[in-house]
mmCIF file of C-alpha atoms and ligand atoms in Angstrom:
data_model
loop_
_atom_site.group_PDB
_atom_site.id
_atom_site.type_symbol
_atom_site.label_atom_id
_atom_site.label_comp_id
_atom_site.label_asym_id
_atom_site.label_seq_id
_atom_site.Cartn_x
_atom_site.Cartn_y
_atom_site.Cartn_z
ATOM 1 C CA MET E 1 -55.126 123.326 125.617
ATOM 2 C CA GLU E 2 -51.934 122.667 123.389
ATOM 3 C CA PRO E 3 -52.071 119.003 122.274
ATOM 4 C CA ILE E 4 -48.661 117.701 123.500
ATOM 5 C CA LEU E 5 -49.154 115.711 120.158
ATOM 6 C CA GLU E 6 -50.664 116.369 116.704
ATOM 7 C CA LEU E 7 -50.055 114.160 113.746
ATOM 8 C CA LYS E 8 -50.691 115.502 110.120
ATOM 9 C CA HIS E 9 -51.708 113.706 106.990
ATOM 10 C CA ILE E 10 -49.589 110.850 107.526
ATOM 11 C CA HIS E 11 -48.563 108.483 105.082
ATOM 12 C CA TYR E 12 -46.230 106.196 105.483
ATOM 13 C CA ALA E 13 -44.789 102.128 102.837
ATOM 14 C CA TYR E 14 -42.582 99.725 103.394
ATOM 15 C CA HIS E 15 -39.705 99.135 101.050
ATOM 16 C CA THR E 16 -38.602 95.795 100.283
ATOM 17 C CA MET E 17 -36.872 93.321 97.661
ATOM 18 C CA GLU E 18 -40.273 92.123 97.179
ATOM 19 C CA GLY E 19 -42.063 95.769 96.612
ATOM 20 C CA GLU E 20 -43.889 97.682 98.782
ATOM 21 C CA THR E 21 -46.562 97.834 101.383
ATOM 22 C CA LYS E 22 -48.670 100.461 101.989
ATOM 23 C CA ALA E 23 -48.826 100.472 106.114
ATOM 24 C CA LEU E 24 -50.576 104.020 106.821
ATOM 25 C CA SER E 25 -53.337 106.041 104.977
ATOM 26 C CA ASP E 26 -53.491 110.487 105.635
ATOM 27 C CA ILE E 27 -53.237 109.325 109.734
ATOM 28 C CA SER E 28 -54.116 113.308 111.820
ATOM 29 C CA PHE E 29 -55.170 112.616 115.154
ATOM 30 C CA SER E 30 -53.964 114.730 117.951
ATOM 31 C CA VAL E 31 -53.516 114.196 122.228
ATOM 32 C CA ASN E 32 -53.880 116.596 124.557
ATOM 33 C CA PRO E 33 -51.557 116.344 127.993
ATOM 34 C CA GLY E 34 -52.341 113.755 130.460
ATOM 35 C CA GLU E 35 -54.600 111.797 127.331
ATOM 36 C CA PHE E 36 -54.483 108.365 127.774
ATOM 37 C CA THR E 37 -55.225 107.078 124.024
ATOM 38 C CA VAL E 38 -55.456 103.834 122.850
ATOM 39 C CA ILE E 39 -55.237 102.431 119.407
ATOM 40 C CA VAL E 40 -56.648 99.537 118.237
ATOM 41 C CA GLY E 41 -57.204 97.836 114.440
ATOM 42 C CA PRO E 42 -56.741 94.383 112.522
ATOM 43 C CA SER E 43 -53.450 92.703 112.542
ATOM 44 C CA GLY E 44 -50.765 94.007 110.637
ATOM 45 C CA CYS E 45 -52.736 97.284 110.120
ATOM 46 C CA GLY E 46 -50.107 99.776 110.678
ATOM 47 C CA LYS E 47 -50.474 100.050 115.033
ATOM 48 C CA SER E 48 -46.698 99.524 115.463
ATOM 49 C CA THR E 49 -45.735 101.439 112.548
ATOM 50 C CA LEU E 50 -48.317 104.315 114.409
ATOM 51 C CA LEU E 51 -45.522 104.172 116.750
ATOM 52 C CA SER E 52 -42.576 104.073 115.775
ATOM 53 C CA LEU E 53 -43.354 106.803 113.666
ATOM 54 C CA ILE E 54 -44.206 108.563 116.915
ATOM 55 C CA SER E 55 -41.282 107.904 118.325
ATOM 56 C CA GLY E 56 -38.494 109.382 115.905
ATOM 57 C CA LEU E 57 -37.521 105.487 114.717
ATOM 58 C CA ILE E 58 -38.946 105.990 111.740
ATOM 59 C CA ARG E 59 -39.236 108.816 109.458
ATOM 60 C CA PRO E 60 -43.293 109.735 107.515
ATOM 61 C CA GLU E 61 -43.453 109.616 103.464
ATOM 62 C CA THR E 62 -45.792 112.696 103.437
ATOM 63 C CA GLY E 63 -47.038 114.528 106.143
ATOM 64 C CA SER E 64 -46.076 116.069 109.777
ATOM 65 C CA ILE E 65 -45.548 115.188 113.892
ATOM 66 C CA LEU E 66 -45.501 117.765 116.136
ATOM 67 C CA LEU E 67 -44.093 116.999 119.635
ATOM 68 C CA ASN E 68 -45.054 120.479 121.668
ATOM 69 C CA GLY E 69 -45.625 122.120 118.773
ATOM 70 C CA LYS E 70 -42.459 121.632 117.165
ATOM 71 C CA GLU E 71 -41.280 119.637 114.608
ATOM 72 C CA LEU E 72 -40.400 115.418 116.379
ATOM 73 C CA LYS E 73 -36.734 116.915 114.488
ATOM 74 C CA GLU E 74 -36.168 119.547 116.229
ATOM 75 C CA SER E 75 -38.991 118.675 120.179
ATOM 76 C CA THR E 76 -37.312 117.395 123.025
ATOM 77 C CA THR E 77 -39.915 116.301 124.236
ATOM 78 C CA ASN E 78 -38.743 113.169 126.166
ATOM 79 C CA ILE E 79 -40.748 109.714 124.664
ATOM 80 C CA GLY E 80 -40.403 106.328 126.315
ATOM 81 C CA TYR E 81 -41.442 103.426 124.442
ATOM 82 C CA MET E 82 -41.605 100.454 126.380
ATOM 83 C CA LEU E 83 -42.610 96.999 124.310
ATOM 84 C CA GLN E 84 -44.252 93.524 124.462
ATOM 85 C CA HIS E 85 -41.076 91.749 125.829
ATOM 86 C CA ASP E 86 -39.622 93.589 128.944
ATOM 87 C CA HIS E 87 -35.669 93.414 128.026
ATOM 88 C CA LEU E 88 -34.538 93.096 131.779
ATOM 89 C CA PHE E 89 -31.278 92.075 131.506
ATOM 90 C CA GLU E 90 -31.335 88.836 132.912
ATOM 91 C CA TRP E 91 -28.093 88.931 134.910
ATOM 92 C CA ARG E 92 -28.050 92.620 135.781
ATOM 93 C CA THR E 93 -31.077 92.949 139.216
ATOM 94 C CA ILE E 94 -33.732 95.438 139.090
ATOM 95 C CA TYR E 95 -32.612 98.056 140.620
ATOM 96 C CA HIS E 96 -29.589 97.779 137.849
ATOM 97 C CA ASN E 97 -31.673 97.859 135.212
ATOM 98 C CA VAL E 98 -34.056 99.770 136.449
ATOM 99 C CA LEU E 99 -30.836 102.516 136.151
ATOM 100 C CA LEU E 100 -29.834 100.870 132.257
ATOM 101 C CA GLY E 101 -31.588 104.257 130.797
ATOM 102 C CA LEU E 102 -29.987 106.771 133.428
ATOM 103 C CA GLU E 103 -26.518 105.204 131.887
ATOM 104 C CA ILE E 104 -27.110 105.442 128.050
ATOM 105 C CA GLN E 105 -28.258 108.737 128.679
ATOM 106 C CA HIS E 106 -25.298 109.780 130.905
ATOM 107 C CA THR E 107 -27.949 111.319 133.529
ATOM 108 C CA LEU E 108 -27.062 108.936 136.433
ATOM 109 C CA SER E 109 -26.548 111.370 139.719
ATOM 110 C CA ALA E 110 -27.540 111.394 143.098
ATOM 111 C CA SER E 111 -31.072 112.404 142.306
ATOM 112 C CA THR E 112 -31.768 110.021 139.646
ATOM 113 C CA ARG E 113 -30.769 107.446 142.225
ATOM 114 C CA LYS E 114 -33.098 109.062 144.494
ATOM 115 C CA ARG E 115 -36.046 109.247 141.765
ATOM 116 C CA ALA E 116 -35.348 104.912 141.373
ATOM 117 C CA ASN E 117 -35.562 104.366 144.923
ATOM 118 C CA GLN E 118 -39.326 106.069 144.876
ATOM 119 C CA LEU E 119 -40.273 104.562 141.732
ATOM 120 C CA LEU E 120 -39.403 100.523 142.975
ATOM 121 C CA GLU E 121 -40.691 101.543 146.512
ATOM 122 C CA THR E 122 -43.574 103.296 145.252
ATOM 123 C CA TYR E 123 -44.603 100.454 142.926
ATOM 124 C CA ASP E 124 -43.759 97.283 145.776
ATOM 125 C CA LEU E 125 -40.810 96.498 144.378
ATOM 126 C CA SER E 126 -38.227 97.728 146.013
ATOM 127 C CA GLN E 127 -37.535 94.105 147.679
ATOM 128 C CA PHE E 128 -36.716 93.124 144.906
ATOM 129 C CA ALA E 129 -34.796 95.507 144.123
ATOM 130 C CA ASN E 130 -31.023 92.814 144.304
ATOM 131 C CA ALA E 131 -33.184 90.374 142.868
ATOM 132 C CA LYS E 132 -32.698 88.970 139.170
ATOM 133 C CA PRO E 133 -35.299 89.231 137.223
ATOM 134 C CA SER E 134 -35.983 85.783 136.643
ATOM 135 C CA GLU E 135 -36.363 85.844 139.914
ATOM 136 C CA LEU E 136 -39.827 87.772 139.317
ATOM 137 C CA SER E 137 -43.015 87.239 138.038
ATOM 138 C CA GLY E 138 -44.061 88.492 134.664
ATOM 139 C CA GLY E 139 -46.273 90.253 135.715
ATOM 140 C CA MET E 140 -43.603 92.368 138.148
ATOM 141 C CA ARG E 141 -40.845 92.047 135.063
ATOM 142 C CA GLN E 142 -43.158 93.844 133.852
ATOM 143 C CA ARG E 143 -44.004 96.663 136.623
ATOM 144 C CA ALA E 144 -40.234 96.827 136.033
ATOM 145 C CA ALA E 145 -39.506 97.601 132.587
ATOM 146 C CA LEU E 146 -41.857 100.284 133.268
ATOM 147 C CA ILE E 147 -40.508 101.939 135.821
ATOM 148 C CA ARG E 148 -37.007 101.698 133.947
ATOM 149 C CA THR E 149 -38.821 103.456 131.662
ATOM 150 C CA LEU E 150 -40.891 106.374 133.645
ATOM 151 C CA VAL E 151 -37.005 107.462 136.172
ATOM 152 C CA LEU E 152 -36.505 109.125 132.791
ATOM 153 C CA GLU E 153 -39.726 111.020 132.768
ATOM 154 C CA PRO E 154 -40.969 110.955 129.830
ATOM 155 C CA GLU E 155 -43.706 113.619 129.264
ATOM 156 C CA ILE E 156 -45.433 109.776 126.225
ATOM 157 C CA LEU E 157 -44.820 107.416 126.960
ATOM 158 C CA LEU E 158 -45.726 104.914 123.977
ATOM 159 C CA LEU E 159 -47.047 100.969 124.934
ATOM 160 C CA ASP E 160 -46.689 98.679 122.037
ATOM 161 C CA GLU E 161 -48.929 95.801 123.384
ATOM 162 C CA PRO E 162 -47.071 95.164 126.444
ATOM 163 C CA PHE E 163 -48.715 92.860 128.362
ATOM 164 C CA SER E 164 -49.222 90.379 124.973
ATOM 165 C CA ALA E 165 -46.218 88.439 126.323
ATOM 166 C CA LEU E 166 -48.446 87.019 129.950
ATOM 167 C CA ASP E 167 -50.838 84.401 129.926
ATOM 168 C CA TYR E 168 -54.609 85.326 130.582
ATOM 169 C CA GLN E 169 -54.770 85.690 134.795
ATOM 170 C CA THR E 170 -51.903 87.579 135.150
ATOM 171 C CA ARG E 171 -52.197 89.891 132.051
ATOM 172 C CA LEU E 172 -55.761 92.040 133.989
ATOM 173 C CA THR E 173 -53.959 92.596 136.813
ATOM 174 C CA VAL E 174 -50.999 93.953 135.185
ATOM 175 C CA SER E 175 -52.397 95.752 132.800
ATOM 176 C CA ASP E 176 -54.887 96.784 135.113
ATOM 177 C CA ASP E 177 -51.770 97.526 137.386
ATOM 178 C CA ILE E 178 -49.785 99.760 135.344
ATOM 179 C CA GLY E 179 -52.838 101.017 133.591
ATOM 180 C CA GLN E 180 -53.479 102.717 137.472
ATOM 181 C CA ILE E 181 -49.505 103.909 137.244
ATOM 182 C CA ILE E 182 -49.640 105.098 134.548
ATOM 183 C CA ARG E 183 -53.297 107.188 135.220
ATOM 184 C CA SER E 184 -52.275 108.252 138.627
ATOM 185 C CA SER E 185 -48.468 108.789 136.898
ATOM 186 C CA GLY E 186 -50.743 112.375 134.990
ATOM 187 C CA ARG E 187 -48.458 111.166 132.041
ATOM 188 C CA THR E 188 -49.888 111.090 127.944
ATOM 189 C CA ALA E 189 -49.626 107.603 126.725
ATOM 190 C CA LEU E 190 -50.353 105.824 123.816
ATOM 191 C CA LEU E 191 -51.293 102.136 123.887
ATOM 192 C CA VAL E 192 -51.329 99.827 121.463
ATOM 193 C CA THR E 193 -52.889 96.330 121.826
ATOM 194 C CA HIS E 194 -55.688 94.193 119.714
ATOM 195 C CA ASP E 195 -57.090 93.603 123.165
ATOM 196 C CA LEU E 196 -60.606 95.445 123.136
ATOM 197 C CA SER E 197 -61.087 94.628 126.697
ATOM 198 C CA GLU E 198 -57.971 96.392 127.693
ATOM 199 C CA ALA E 199 -58.883 99.401 126.076
ATOM 200 C CA VAL E 200 -61.684 99.839 127.093
ATOM 201 C CA SER E 201 -60.492 99.355 130.718
ATOM 202 C CA LEU E 202 -57.362 101.373 130.560
ATOM 203 C CA ALA E 203 -58.731 104.642 127.762
ATOM 204 C CA ASP E 204 -60.101 108.256 127.596
ATOM 205 C CA ARG E 205 -60.096 107.233 124.033
ATOM 206 C CA VAL E 206 -60.180 104.633 121.161
ATOM 207 C CA ILE E 207 -58.883 105.322 117.849
ATOM 208 C CA ILE E 208 -59.776 102.276 116.160
ATOM 209 C CA LEU E 209 -57.542 101.949 112.489
ATOM 210 C CA SER E 210 -58.246 99.972 109.549
ATOM 211 C CA LYS E 211 -57.117 96.745 108.185
ATOM 212 C CA ARG E 212 -54.096 97.906 105.795
ATOM 213 C CA PRO E 213 -53.223 100.395 104.707
ATOM 214 C CA ALA E 214 -54.232 102.023 108.063
ATOM 215 C CA THR E 215 -57.001 104.713 107.774
ATOM 216 C CA ILE E 216 -58.680 105.903 110.960
ATOM 217 C CA SER E 217 -62.248 104.342 111.004
ATOM 218 C CA LYS E 218 -63.656 105.864 114.334
ATOM 219 C CA ILE E 219 -61.344 107.983 117.572
ATOM 220 C CA LEU E 220 -64.155 106.942 120.096
ATOM 221 C CA PRO E 221 -64.173 108.931 123.255
ATOM 222 C CA ILE E 222 -64.822 106.981 126.994
ATOM 223 C CA SER E 223 -65.892 107.748 129.916
ATOM 224 C CA PHE E 224 -67.297 105.848 132.812
ATOM 225 C CA GLN E 225 -70.030 107.567 135.679
ATOM 226 C CA LEU E 226 -67.896 106.231 138.717
ATOM 227 C CA THR E 227 -66.221 107.800 141.923
ATOM 228 C CA GLU E 228 -62.957 106.260 141.352
ATOM 229 C CA ASP E 229 -62.848 105.501 138.098
ATOM 230 C CA THR E 230 -59.907 102.374 137.469
ATOM 231 C CA PRO E 231 -59.345 99.848 135.340
ATOM 232 C CA LEU E 232 -60.924 96.908 137.466
ATOM 233 C CA HIS E 233 -64.152 99.388 138.169
ATOM 234 C CA ARG E 234 -64.840 99.685 134.349
ATOM 235 C CA ARG E 235 -64.814 97.010 133.568
ATOM 236 C CA ASN E 236 -67.764 95.960 135.552
ATOM 237 C CA ALA E 237 -69.642 99.198 134.903
ATOM 238 C CA PRO E 238 -72.924 98.748 132.911
ATOM 239 C CA GLU E 239 -71.213 101.227 130.379
ATOM 240 C CA PHE E 240 -68.171 99.017 129.489
ATOM 241 C CA LYS E 241 -69.535 96.823 126.967
ATOM 242 C CA THR E 242 -71.656 98.782 124.981
ATOM 243 C CA TYR E 243 -68.008 100.181 124.662
ATOM 244 C CA PHE E 244 -67.223 96.903 123.651
ATOM 245 C CA ASN E 245 -69.459 96.583 121.401
ATOM 246 C CA SER E 246 -68.772 99.463 119.360
ATOM 247 C CA ILE E 247 -65.629 98.936 118.984
ATOM 248 C CA TRP E 248 -66.592 95.390 117.681
ATOM 249 C CA LYS E 249 -69.138 96.904 115.180
ATOM 250 C CA GLU E 250 -66.785 99.187 113.643
ATOM 251 C CA MET E 251 -63.911 96.949 113.349
ATOM 252 C CA ASN E 252 -66.757 94.060 112.110
ATOM 253 C CA GLN E 253 -67.818 96.845 109.655
ATOM 254 C CA ASN E 254 -64.011 97.411 108.455
ATOM 255 C CA GLU E 255 -63.645 93.239 107.555
HETATM 256 P P1 ADP X 301 -49.693 95.485 113.495
HETATM 257 O O1 ADP X 301 -48.336 96.123 114.395
HETATM 258 O O2 ADP X 301 -50.924 96.090 113.575
HETATM 259 O O3 ADP X 301 -49.959 94.243 113.350
HETATM 260 P P2 ADP X 301 -46.984 96.725 112.009
HETATM 261 O O4 ADP X 301 -47.167 97.899 112.107
HETATM 262 O O5 ADP X 301 -46.313 95.933 112.585
HETATM 263 O O6 ADP X 301 -48.269 96.038 111.613
HETATM 264 O O7 ADP X 301 -47.238 96.254 110.709
HETATM 265 C C1 ADP X 301 -47.940 96.778 108.907
HETATM 266 C C2 ADP X 301 -47.629 96.623 107.586
HETATM 267 O O8 ADP X 301 -46.579 96.847 107.495
HETATM 268 C C3 ADP X 301 -48.239 95.392 108.350
HETATM 269 O O9 ADP X 301 -47.666 94.569 107.093
HETATM 270 C C4 ADP X 301 -45.710 94.516 107.913
HETATM 271 O O10 ADP X 301 -46.218 93.038 107.754
HETATM 272 C C5 ADP X 301 -45.074 95.499 107.458
HETATM 273 N N1 ADP X 301 -44.129 95.541 108.344
HETATM 274 C C6 ADP X 301 -43.615 95.906 109.677
HETATM 275 N N2 ADP X 301 -41.886 96.118 109.494
HETATM 276 C C7 ADP X 301 -42.235 95.730 108.342
HETATM 277 C C8 ADP X 301 -40.433 96.337 107.964
HETATM 278 N N3 ADP X 301 -39.778 96.283 108.309
HETATM 279 N N4 ADP X 301 -40.222 96.266 106.246
HETATM 280 C C9 ADP X 301 -41.002 95.641 105.553
HETATM 281 N N5 ADP X 301 -42.826 96.105 106.461
HETATM 282 C C10 ADP X 301 -43.037 95.841 107.643
#
C-alpha cells in the first residue's frame, strides 16, 4: 500500500525577536490510507507545529512532506483541520455553519447540500439544523464542527486537541463518539492529544515525541482483539492498561 502521507527528515524552528526556538528535529514517518495516528508528547514539544506543517500553513526548513507521493506544495490532496475550539459562528444556524467551508471553496451545490443534510442526519444533528450553536451542548457543537470538516470530504483529517475544551465527562463521550465517526467514515486521521487514554482508545499507531525540539522517541502500533473495536470497548479491554503504561513509561524516560 502506498502511504498517503510521508514526512522525511523534517526540521523546524521559529525565529522571533527573542531568538530561535527549535521545535522539531529530524521527524520522519509515514501514514497509510485509512490509518488513525495519534501524536502524544510533553506540552510545548512541537505537536501543533507538526500539524501546521502537514496542513501547509507553515513550511519545513529542511526535509520534505509528500501527500500521495507529491510534494505538499504540488499536492491537490484535500486536508481538513479541526481545532481545540469549534469556531462555530454564533449568528449562523448549525446548517449554515456546516455549509461554511463549501461556501468558501465555492462548491456549494445541490449535491453538496445533500451531502451536508445526510451527514447531519447520520450524526443525529438534523433536528438542530436550524438551531444556533448556543442552543447545543459542547459535545454536539464539536460534532457540528466535525461535520463542517467532513462535508469537504478531506482525504486527511488533522485534529489538534479537539476535545480539550470539554469537561471530563463530556470529553469521554465525545472523543469516543467522534473517534467512531472518523473510523466508520474510513478517513485518514492524525490527532494530537496530551490524554494518553484518548490516544490508546482511538489510535492504530501512537507516535510519541520527546521534549522540545521534538524527535520521535517511539512509534507504537496499537491493536485490540475485539469483535467490536470501538473506543469504549477498548477502554474496558485488558490490553488497554498495558498500552497506557508503555506510553507513560516512554514519556517519563524522556523527562
Ligand atoms: P505543543 O503543540 O506540543 O504544545 P507547539 O507546536 O505549539 O507545541 O510549540 C512548540 C514550541 O514552539 C513551543 O516552545 C512554542 O512556544 C513555540 N512556538 C509555537 N508557535 C510559535 C510561534 N508562532 N512563534 C514562536 N514560537 C512558537
